[in-house]
Amino acid sequence: MSTVKKPVDLPTELLHHIGGKDVPSVDGATFGVSDPVTDTEYGRVAAGGPADVDNAVAAARKAFTEGPWPHLSDRERAKVLVRIADAIEARADRLAELETFDTGLPVTQAKGQAHRAAENFRYFADVIVAQHEDAYLAGEKQVNYAIRQPAGVAGLITPWNTPFMLETWKLAPSLASGCTVVLKPAEWSPLSASLLPGIMAEAGVPDGVFNLVHGIGESAGAALVAHPDVPRLSFTGESGTGQIIMRTAAEHLKEVSMELGGKSPCVVFADADFDRAVDAAVFGVFSLNGERCTASSRVLVQREIYDAFVEALAARASAVRVGLPSDPATEVGALIHPEHYARVLEYVEIGKQEARLVAGGSRPEHLSSGNFLSPTVFADVPADARVFQEEIFGPVVCVTPFDTEEEAVALANATKYGLAGYVWTSDLQRGHRVARAVQSGMVWVNSHNVRDLRTPFGGIKASGVGREGGAHSIDFYSDLRAVHIAVGDLTPPRFGVARP
C-alpha cells in the first residue's frame, strides 16, 4: 500500500466562515474528505445548503452596505491586499503541505502555486491604485467622465485542481474592486481554503467581507448561483456545469464569468526547435498531474518529424517520475479522487481501442494503491476519436499527424473547446498566421504556458464566457458609470411651452 505523509496538526473538522465566525451548517450536515494517496477519510467538512448560503450572502451584503470596505480608497484597499499577500507567503510551506496532501499535486509544483497566489494579491493591489478612466470635454459646455463602483456581493466557485491559487485568482480582484465575497471551494479539495479566514483576519479584512461556505456543488453551489443578492458570479469548472449556471443566472440577469473545459492543441511544425517542442509537450500535459484546463492534451505534429517526435515523446513520458506527492523528486503525483481516477482510466481503455498506445496506460508497478497513472501517450489518434474530442483531465496525451498548415489549423479547431493553443515553428510569419487562425482564447508561440497577469484569460466556444486577468477582472467586479456635468450654459429643449 502507498504511504502518505500526513501534515502535522491536520484539521479534522472544516467549518464555514460567515460574518467573521467559524460555524457549522445550519442543519448540522457534513461530508467526508479523503487524501488521494490512500483514499482514506481524514476529516469531516460542513455541508452547506441554501440556509448557509443565505446567511453568508446576508453577512456579505451587510458588510457591503453598512461596512467600510466598499468606501475605502483604492490605496487603503491596496494596503490590505499587500498584507494578505504577506500572510500567504508566510504560510507558503504550510499551504504547499496541505495542498499536496489534499490534491495529490507534487509538492514542488504546489509550492509554486502558493507563491503565485501571493502574487495575485500584490498584482491587483497595484492595478487598483494605477487604474484610471478617461474624461471628455464635449465642446465647451459639458464634461463627461466615468467612475467605477464595486458591483456588490460576488459569488466565487472554484475547482479542485489547484484550489488555493485559483481561489486567490478570484478573491484578489473582487476584493480589490470593493466587493464583498462568498467563496464556495471545491468539495474534493477544501483543505487549503481553511487557512483563508486566518489570513484575512491577520490582514485586517473586516468581518463579513470574506465568507466561506463549503459544500456540494448541487446544493451550496446551486444556491449561490441562484441567490438574487449576488450580482456577480465567477466559476471555474467543467462545461456542462457552466451551461447549468448560465441558465440559472439568467433569471436574475446576473453577470457571469466562466472559465470552463479545454482540449488544447500543441501544433509542432517540422521546422520547430525539436527538443524544446518535446520539452513543452511533456510539461504541457503532465505537469499538475495533467489536471489543468490549459493542458496541451492534443499534440499535432507535421508528418516529416512525426515518427521521431512520437518516439521522443513516448520515451520522455516513460521517464517521468511518478511517486508520492510529498516527495520533491515526484513529477506526477496521485489523481485527486477515486471517481476522477476511474473516469481517466475509462478514457485510457477507450483510447486503446481508438489509437496506438505508445507509453503508459496503467498503474506504475512500484505504486500498488492510490490514484496513480503512468503518463500515457496515444499515437495515430483520428480526429473523431473520443480521446481526441473529449476532455480527459489527466496525464494522457493524443498525438496526431498533419501534412499542411491548413490541415494543422483544421485539426486544432476540430473540437468544441477553445481555451488555449500552442504553436511551435521557426517561421515567425507562420506563427502569427496560425495563432490568429486557432480558435482559442489564448495562444502561445514557441513557448510553454507562461502568462503575464496583465493579459486576458479565458476561452471561446465551450471553454468559457468572459475574460478575467488585469483590467478585465476589475471590469467584471465593477459597475462602470458615466457622469455628464454641464460646465457651460447648456440649455435643454423646452417641450410644452407655447411658441410664438
PDB file of C-alpha atoms in Angstrom, residues 21 43 62 73 111 142 146 151 163 175 189 204 212 223 246 256 299 303 331 415 447 500:
ATOM      1  CA  LYS A  21     -17.077  33.397  12.681  1.00  0.00           C
ATOM      2  CA  GLY A  43     -11.838  14.714   8.158  1.00  0.00           C
ATOM      3  CA  LYS A  62     -24.401  43.830   5.282  1.00  0.00           C
ATOM      4  CA  SER A  73      -9.810  54.497  -1.084  1.00  0.00           C
ATOM      5  CA  LYS A 111       4.934  25.443  -3.685  1.00  0.00           C
ATOM      6  CA  GLN A 142     -20.109  69.623 -20.818  1.00  0.00           C
ATOM      7  CA  ALA A 146     -16.541  57.592 -15.897  1.00  0.00           C
ATOM      8  CA  ALA A 151     -20.779  45.638  -8.021  1.00  0.00           C
ATOM      9  CA  PRO A 163      -7.574  25.166  -5.382  1.00  0.00           C
ATOM     10  CA  LEU A 175     -11.784  42.369  -3.022  1.00  0.00           C
ATOM     11  CA  SER A 189     -10.043  19.732  -2.005  1.00  0.00           C
ATOM     12  CA  GLY A 204      -7.311  43.406   8.626  1.00  0.00           C
ATOM     13  CA  LEU A 212     -16.616  30.813   3.041  1.00  0.00           C
ATOM     14  CA  ALA A 223     -27.868  28.123  -4.038  1.00  0.00           C
ATOM     15  CA  MET A 246     -25.826  30.290 -17.259  1.00  0.00           C
ATOM     16  CA  VAL A 256     -21.153  35.629 -15.053  1.00  0.00           C
ATOM     17  CA  VAL A 299      -0.177  17.233 -29.943  1.00  0.00           C
ATOM     18  CA  ARG A 303       4.462  14.312 -40.841  1.00  0.00           C
ATOM     19  CA  GLU A 331       6.826  14.951 -11.254  1.00  0.00           C
ATOM     20  CA  THR A 415     -13.243  20.223 -31.098  1.00  0.00           C
ATOM     21  CA  SER A 447       6.559  28.968 -25.506  1.00  0.00           C
ATOM     22  CA  PRO A 500     -44.668  82.462 -30.792  1.00  0.00           C
TER      23      PRO A 500
END
